PDB file of N, CA and C in Angstrom:
ATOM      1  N   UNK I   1     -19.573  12.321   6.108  1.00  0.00           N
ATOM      2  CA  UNK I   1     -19.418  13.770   6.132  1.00  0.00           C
ATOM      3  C   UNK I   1     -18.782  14.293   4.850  1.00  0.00           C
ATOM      4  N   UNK I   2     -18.693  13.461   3.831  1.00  0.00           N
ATOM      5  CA  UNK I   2     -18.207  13.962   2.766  1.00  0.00           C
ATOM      6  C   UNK I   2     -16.198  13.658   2.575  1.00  0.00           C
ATOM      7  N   UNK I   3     -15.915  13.924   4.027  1.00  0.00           N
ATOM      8  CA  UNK I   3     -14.298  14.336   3.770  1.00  0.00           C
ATOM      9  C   UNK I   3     -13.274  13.433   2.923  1.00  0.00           C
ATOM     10  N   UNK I   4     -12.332  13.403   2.391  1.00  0.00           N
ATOM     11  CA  UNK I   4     -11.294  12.632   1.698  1.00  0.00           C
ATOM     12  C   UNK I   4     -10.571  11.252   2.757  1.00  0.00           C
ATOM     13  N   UNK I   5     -10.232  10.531   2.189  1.00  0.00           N
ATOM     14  CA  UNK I   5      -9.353   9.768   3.936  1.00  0.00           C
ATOM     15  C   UNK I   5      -8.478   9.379   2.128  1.00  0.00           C
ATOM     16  N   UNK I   6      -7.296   9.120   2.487  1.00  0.00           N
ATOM     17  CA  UNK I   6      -5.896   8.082   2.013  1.00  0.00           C
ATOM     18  C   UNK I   6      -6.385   6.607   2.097  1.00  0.00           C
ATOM     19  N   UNK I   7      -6.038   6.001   0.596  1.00  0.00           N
ATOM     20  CA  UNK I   7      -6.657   4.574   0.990  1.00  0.00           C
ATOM     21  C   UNK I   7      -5.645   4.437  -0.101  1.00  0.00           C
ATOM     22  N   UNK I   8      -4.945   2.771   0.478  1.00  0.00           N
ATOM     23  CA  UNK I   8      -4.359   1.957  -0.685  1.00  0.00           C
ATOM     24  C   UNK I   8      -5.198   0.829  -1.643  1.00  0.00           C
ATOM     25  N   UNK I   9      -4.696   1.154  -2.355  1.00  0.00           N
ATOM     26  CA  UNK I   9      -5.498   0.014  -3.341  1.00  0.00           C
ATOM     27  C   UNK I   9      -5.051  -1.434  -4.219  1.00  0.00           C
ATOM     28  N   UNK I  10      -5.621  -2.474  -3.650  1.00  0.00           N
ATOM     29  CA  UNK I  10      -4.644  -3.617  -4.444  1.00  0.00           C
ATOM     30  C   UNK I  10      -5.804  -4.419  -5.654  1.00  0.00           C
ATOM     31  N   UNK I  11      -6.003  -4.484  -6.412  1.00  0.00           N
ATOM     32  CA  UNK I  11      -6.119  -5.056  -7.268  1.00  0.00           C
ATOM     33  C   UNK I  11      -5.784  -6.517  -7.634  1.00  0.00           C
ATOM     34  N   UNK I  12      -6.460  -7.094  -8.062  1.00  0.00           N
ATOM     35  CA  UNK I  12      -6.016  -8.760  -8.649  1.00  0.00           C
ATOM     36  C   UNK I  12      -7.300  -9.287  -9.255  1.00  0.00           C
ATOM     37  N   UNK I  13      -6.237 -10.092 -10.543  1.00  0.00           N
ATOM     38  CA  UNK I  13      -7.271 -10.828 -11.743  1.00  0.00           C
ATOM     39  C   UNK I  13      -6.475 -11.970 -11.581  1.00  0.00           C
ATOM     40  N   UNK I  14      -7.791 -12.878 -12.299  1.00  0.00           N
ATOM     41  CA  UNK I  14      -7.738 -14.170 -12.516  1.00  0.00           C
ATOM     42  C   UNK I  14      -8.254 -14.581 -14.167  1.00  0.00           C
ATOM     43  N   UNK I  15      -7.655 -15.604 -14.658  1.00  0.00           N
ATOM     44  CA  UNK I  15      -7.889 -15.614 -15.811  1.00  0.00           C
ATOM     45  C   UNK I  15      -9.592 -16.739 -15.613  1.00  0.00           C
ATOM     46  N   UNK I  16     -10.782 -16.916 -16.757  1.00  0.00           N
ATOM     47  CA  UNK I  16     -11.455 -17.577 -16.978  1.00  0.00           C
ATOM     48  C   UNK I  16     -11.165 -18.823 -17.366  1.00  0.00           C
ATOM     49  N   UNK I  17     -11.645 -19.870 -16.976  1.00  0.00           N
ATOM     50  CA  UNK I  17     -11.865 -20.863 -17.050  1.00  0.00           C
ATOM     51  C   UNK I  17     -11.301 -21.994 -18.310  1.00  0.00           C
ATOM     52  N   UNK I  18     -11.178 -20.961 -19.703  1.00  0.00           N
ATOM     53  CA  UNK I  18     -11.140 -21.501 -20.757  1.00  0.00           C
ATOM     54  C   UNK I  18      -9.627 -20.555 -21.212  1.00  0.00           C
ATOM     55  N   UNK I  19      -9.750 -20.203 -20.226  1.00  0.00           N
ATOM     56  CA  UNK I  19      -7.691 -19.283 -20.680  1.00  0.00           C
ATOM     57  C   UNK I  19      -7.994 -17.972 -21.126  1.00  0.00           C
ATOM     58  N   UNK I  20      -9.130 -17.397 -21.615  1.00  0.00           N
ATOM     59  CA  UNK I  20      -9.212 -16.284 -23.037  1.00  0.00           C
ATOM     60  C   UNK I  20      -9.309 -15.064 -22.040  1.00  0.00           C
ATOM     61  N   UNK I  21     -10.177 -14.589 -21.743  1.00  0.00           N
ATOM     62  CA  UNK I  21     -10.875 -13.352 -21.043  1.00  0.00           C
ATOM     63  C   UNK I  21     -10.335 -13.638 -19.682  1.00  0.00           C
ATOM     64  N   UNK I  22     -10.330 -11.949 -19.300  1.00  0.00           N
ATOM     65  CA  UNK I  22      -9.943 -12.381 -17.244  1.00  0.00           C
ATOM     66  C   UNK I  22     -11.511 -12.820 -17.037  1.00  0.00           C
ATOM     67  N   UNK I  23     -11.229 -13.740 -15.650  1.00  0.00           N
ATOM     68  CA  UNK I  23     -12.722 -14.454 -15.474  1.00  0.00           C
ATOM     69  C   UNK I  23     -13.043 -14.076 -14.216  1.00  0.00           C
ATOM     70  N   UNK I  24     -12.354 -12.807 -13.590  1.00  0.00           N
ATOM     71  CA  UNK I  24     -13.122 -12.136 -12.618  1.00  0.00           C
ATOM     72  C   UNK I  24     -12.159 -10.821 -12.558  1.00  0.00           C
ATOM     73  N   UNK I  25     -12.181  -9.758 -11.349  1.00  0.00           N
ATOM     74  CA  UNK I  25     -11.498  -8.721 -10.675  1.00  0.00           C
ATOM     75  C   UNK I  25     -12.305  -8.929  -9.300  1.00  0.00           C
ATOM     76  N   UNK I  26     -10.625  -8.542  -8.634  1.00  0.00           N
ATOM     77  CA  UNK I  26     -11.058  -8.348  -6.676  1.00  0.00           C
ATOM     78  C   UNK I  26     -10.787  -7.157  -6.680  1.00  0.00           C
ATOM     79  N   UNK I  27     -10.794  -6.412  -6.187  1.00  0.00           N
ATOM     80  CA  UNK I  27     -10.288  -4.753  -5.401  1.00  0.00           C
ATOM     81  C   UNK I  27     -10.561  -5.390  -3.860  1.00  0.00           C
ATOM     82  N   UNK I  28      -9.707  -4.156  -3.310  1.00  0.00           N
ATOM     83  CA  UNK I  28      -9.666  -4.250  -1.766  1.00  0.00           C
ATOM     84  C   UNK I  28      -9.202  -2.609  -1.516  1.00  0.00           C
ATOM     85  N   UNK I  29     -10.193  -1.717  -1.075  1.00  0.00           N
ATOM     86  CA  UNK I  29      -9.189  -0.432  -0.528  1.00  0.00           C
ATOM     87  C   UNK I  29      -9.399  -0.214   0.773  1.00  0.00           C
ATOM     88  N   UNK I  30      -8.185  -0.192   1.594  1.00  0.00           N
ATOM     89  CA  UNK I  30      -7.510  -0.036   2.503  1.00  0.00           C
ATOM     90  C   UNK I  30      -7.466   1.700   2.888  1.00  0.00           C
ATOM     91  N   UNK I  31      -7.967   1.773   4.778  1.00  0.00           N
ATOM     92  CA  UNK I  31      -7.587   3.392   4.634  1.00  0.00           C
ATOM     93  C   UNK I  31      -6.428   3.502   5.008  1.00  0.00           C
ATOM     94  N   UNK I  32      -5.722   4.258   5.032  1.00  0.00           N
ATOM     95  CA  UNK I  32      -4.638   4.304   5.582  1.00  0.00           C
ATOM     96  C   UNK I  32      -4.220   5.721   6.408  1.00  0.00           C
ATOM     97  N   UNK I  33      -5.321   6.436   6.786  1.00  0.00           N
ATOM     98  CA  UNK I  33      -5.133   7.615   7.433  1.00  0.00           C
ATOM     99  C   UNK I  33      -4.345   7.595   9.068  1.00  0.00           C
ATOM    100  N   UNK I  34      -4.084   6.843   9.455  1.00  0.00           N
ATOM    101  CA  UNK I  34      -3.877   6.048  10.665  1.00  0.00           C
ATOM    102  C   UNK I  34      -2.098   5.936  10.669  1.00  0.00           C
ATOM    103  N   UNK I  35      -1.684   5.279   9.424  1.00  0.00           N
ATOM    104  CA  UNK I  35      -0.253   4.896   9.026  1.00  0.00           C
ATOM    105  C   UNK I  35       0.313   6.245   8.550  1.00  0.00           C
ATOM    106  N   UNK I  36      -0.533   7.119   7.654  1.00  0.00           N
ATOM    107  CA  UNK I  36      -0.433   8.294   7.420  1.00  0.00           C
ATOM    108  C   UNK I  36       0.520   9.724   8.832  1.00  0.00           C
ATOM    109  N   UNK I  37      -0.560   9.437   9.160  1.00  0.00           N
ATOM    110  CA  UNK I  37      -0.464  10.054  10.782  1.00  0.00           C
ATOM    111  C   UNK I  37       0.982   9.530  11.122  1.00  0.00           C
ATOM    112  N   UNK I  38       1.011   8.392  11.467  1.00  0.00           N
ATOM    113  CA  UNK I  38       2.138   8.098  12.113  1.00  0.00           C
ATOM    114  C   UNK I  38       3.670   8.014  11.352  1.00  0.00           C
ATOM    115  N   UNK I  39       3.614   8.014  10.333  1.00  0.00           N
ATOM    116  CA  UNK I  39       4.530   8.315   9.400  1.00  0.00           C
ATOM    117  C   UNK I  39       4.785   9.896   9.417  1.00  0.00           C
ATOM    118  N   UNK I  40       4.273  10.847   9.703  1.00  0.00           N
ATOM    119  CA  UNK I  40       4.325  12.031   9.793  1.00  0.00           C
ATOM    120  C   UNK I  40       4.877  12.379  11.103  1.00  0.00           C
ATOM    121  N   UNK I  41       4.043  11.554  12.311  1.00  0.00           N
ATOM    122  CA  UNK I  41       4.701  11.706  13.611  1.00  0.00           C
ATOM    123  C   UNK I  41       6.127  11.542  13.460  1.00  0.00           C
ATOM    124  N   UNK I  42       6.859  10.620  13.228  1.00  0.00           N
ATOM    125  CA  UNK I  42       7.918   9.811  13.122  1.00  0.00           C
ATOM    126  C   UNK I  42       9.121  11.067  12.432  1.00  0.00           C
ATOM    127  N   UNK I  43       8.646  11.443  11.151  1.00  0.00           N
ATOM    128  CA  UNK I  43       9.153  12.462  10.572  1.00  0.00           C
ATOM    129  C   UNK I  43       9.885  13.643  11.424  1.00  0.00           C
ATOM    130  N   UNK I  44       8.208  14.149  12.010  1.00  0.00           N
ATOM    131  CA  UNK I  44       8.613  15.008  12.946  1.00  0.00           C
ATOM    132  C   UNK I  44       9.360  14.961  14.142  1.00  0.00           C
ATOM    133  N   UNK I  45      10.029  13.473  14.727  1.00  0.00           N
ATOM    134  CA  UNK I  45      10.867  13.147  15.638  1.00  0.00           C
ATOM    135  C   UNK I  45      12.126  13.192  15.433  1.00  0.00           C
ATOM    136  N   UNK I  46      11.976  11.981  13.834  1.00  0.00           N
ATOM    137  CA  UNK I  46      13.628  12.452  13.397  1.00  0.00           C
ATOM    138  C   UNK I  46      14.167  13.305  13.037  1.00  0.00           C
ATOM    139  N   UNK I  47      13.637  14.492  12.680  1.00  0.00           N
ATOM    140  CA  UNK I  47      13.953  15.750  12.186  1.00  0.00           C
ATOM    141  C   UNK I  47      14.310  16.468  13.734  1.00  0.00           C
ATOM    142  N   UNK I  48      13.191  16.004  14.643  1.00  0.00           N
ATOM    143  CA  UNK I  48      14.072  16.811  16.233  1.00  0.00           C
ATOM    144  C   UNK I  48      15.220  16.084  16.499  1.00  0.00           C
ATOM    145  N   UNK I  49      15.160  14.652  16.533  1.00  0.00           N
ATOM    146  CA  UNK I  49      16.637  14.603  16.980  1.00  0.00           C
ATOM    147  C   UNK I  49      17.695  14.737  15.962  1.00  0.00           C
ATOM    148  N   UNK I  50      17.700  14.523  14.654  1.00  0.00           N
ATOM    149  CA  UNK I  50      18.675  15.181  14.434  1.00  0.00           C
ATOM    150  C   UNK I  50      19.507  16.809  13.874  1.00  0.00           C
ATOM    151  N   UNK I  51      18.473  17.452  14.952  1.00  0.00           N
ATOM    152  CA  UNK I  51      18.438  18.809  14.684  1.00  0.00           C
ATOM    153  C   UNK I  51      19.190  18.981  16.081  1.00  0.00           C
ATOM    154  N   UNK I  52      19.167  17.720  17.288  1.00  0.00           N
ATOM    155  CA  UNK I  52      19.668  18.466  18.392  1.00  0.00           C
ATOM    156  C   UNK I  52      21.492  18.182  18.119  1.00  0.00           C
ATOM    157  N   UNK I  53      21.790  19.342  19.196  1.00  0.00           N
ATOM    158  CA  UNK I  53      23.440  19.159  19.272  1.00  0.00           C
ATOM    159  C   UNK I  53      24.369  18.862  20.399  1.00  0.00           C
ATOM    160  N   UNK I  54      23.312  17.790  21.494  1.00  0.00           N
ATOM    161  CA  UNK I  54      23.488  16.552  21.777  1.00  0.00           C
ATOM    162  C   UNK I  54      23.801  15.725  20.600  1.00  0.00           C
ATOM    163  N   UNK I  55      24.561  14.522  21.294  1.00  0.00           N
ATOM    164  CA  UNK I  55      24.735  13.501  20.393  1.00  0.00           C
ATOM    165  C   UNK I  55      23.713  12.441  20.772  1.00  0.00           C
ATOM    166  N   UNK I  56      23.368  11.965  20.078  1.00  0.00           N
ATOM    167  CA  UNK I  56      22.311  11.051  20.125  1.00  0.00           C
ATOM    168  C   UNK I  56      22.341   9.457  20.082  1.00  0.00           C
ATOM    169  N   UNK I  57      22.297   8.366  20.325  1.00  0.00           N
ATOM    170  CA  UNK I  57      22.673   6.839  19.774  1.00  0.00           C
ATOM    171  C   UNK I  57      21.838   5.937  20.416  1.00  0.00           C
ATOM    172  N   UNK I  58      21.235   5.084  19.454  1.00  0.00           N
ATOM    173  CA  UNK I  58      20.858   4.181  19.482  1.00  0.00           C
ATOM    174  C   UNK I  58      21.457   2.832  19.837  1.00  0.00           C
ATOM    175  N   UNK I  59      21.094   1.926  20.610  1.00  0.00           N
ATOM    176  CA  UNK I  59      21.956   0.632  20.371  1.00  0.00           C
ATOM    177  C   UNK I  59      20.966  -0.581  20.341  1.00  0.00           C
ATOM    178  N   UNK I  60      21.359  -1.959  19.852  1.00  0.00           N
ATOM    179  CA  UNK I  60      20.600  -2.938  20.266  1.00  0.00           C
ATOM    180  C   UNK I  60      21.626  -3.902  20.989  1.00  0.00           C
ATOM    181  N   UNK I  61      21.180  -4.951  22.053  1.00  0.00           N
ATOM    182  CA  UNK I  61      21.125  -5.436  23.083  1.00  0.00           C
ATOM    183  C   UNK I  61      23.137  -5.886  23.216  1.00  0.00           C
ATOM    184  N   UNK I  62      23.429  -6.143  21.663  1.00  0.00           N
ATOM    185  CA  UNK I  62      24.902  -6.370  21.553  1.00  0.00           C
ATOM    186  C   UNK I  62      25.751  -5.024  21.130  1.00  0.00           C
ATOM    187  N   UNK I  63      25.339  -4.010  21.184  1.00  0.00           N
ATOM    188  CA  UNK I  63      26.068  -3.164  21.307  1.00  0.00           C
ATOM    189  C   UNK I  63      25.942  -2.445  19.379  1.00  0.00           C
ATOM    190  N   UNK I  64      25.066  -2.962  18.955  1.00  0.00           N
ATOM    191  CA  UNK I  64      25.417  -2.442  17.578  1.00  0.00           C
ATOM    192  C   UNK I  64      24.530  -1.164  17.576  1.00  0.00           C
ATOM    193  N   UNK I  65      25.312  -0.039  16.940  1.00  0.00           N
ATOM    194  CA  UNK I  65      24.382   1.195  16.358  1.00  0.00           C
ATOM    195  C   UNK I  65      23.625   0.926  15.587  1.00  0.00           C
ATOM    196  N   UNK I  66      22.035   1.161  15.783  1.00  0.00           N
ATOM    197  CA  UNK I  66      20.902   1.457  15.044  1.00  0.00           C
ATOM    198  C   UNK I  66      20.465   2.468  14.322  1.00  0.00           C
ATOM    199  N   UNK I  67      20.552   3.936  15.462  1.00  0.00           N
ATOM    200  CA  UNK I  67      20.895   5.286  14.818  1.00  0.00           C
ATOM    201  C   UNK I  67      21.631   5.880  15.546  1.00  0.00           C
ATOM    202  N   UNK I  68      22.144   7.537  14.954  1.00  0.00           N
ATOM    203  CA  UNK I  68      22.719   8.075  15.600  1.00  0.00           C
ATOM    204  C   UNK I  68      22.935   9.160  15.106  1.00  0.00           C
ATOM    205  N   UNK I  69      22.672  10.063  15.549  1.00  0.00           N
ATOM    206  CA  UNK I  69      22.224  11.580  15.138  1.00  0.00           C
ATOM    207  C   UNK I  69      23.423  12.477  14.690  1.00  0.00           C
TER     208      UNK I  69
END
């Protein structure tokens, strides 16, 4: 349909055989509209909780703070 999508791009060379010239290129692009999205979701969560004035806290299983608003 034409539209744009977010893609990462990794790159990698290898040298030829005899040391002199690169003796190939890989590309690989990756979309990433998906991670995009959810990185934005996420945004928009932490920005609600720490906008509320509740207190907020996180813990893991031994008692340590993770977050806390």
């Amino acid at each position: 349909d034409g539209a744009l999508i977010p893609v990462q791009l990794s790159i990698a060379t290898w040298s030829s055989e005899n040391g002199g010239e690169p003796g190939g290129v890989a590309a690989i692009l990756r979309d990433v509209s998906l991670k995009r999205k959810a990185q934005a979701r996420l945004s928009e969560q932490l920005a609600a909780l720490n906008a509320s004035d509740d207190g907020i806290a996180l813990t893991d299983a031994e008692g340590k703070f993770l977050f806390m608003n």
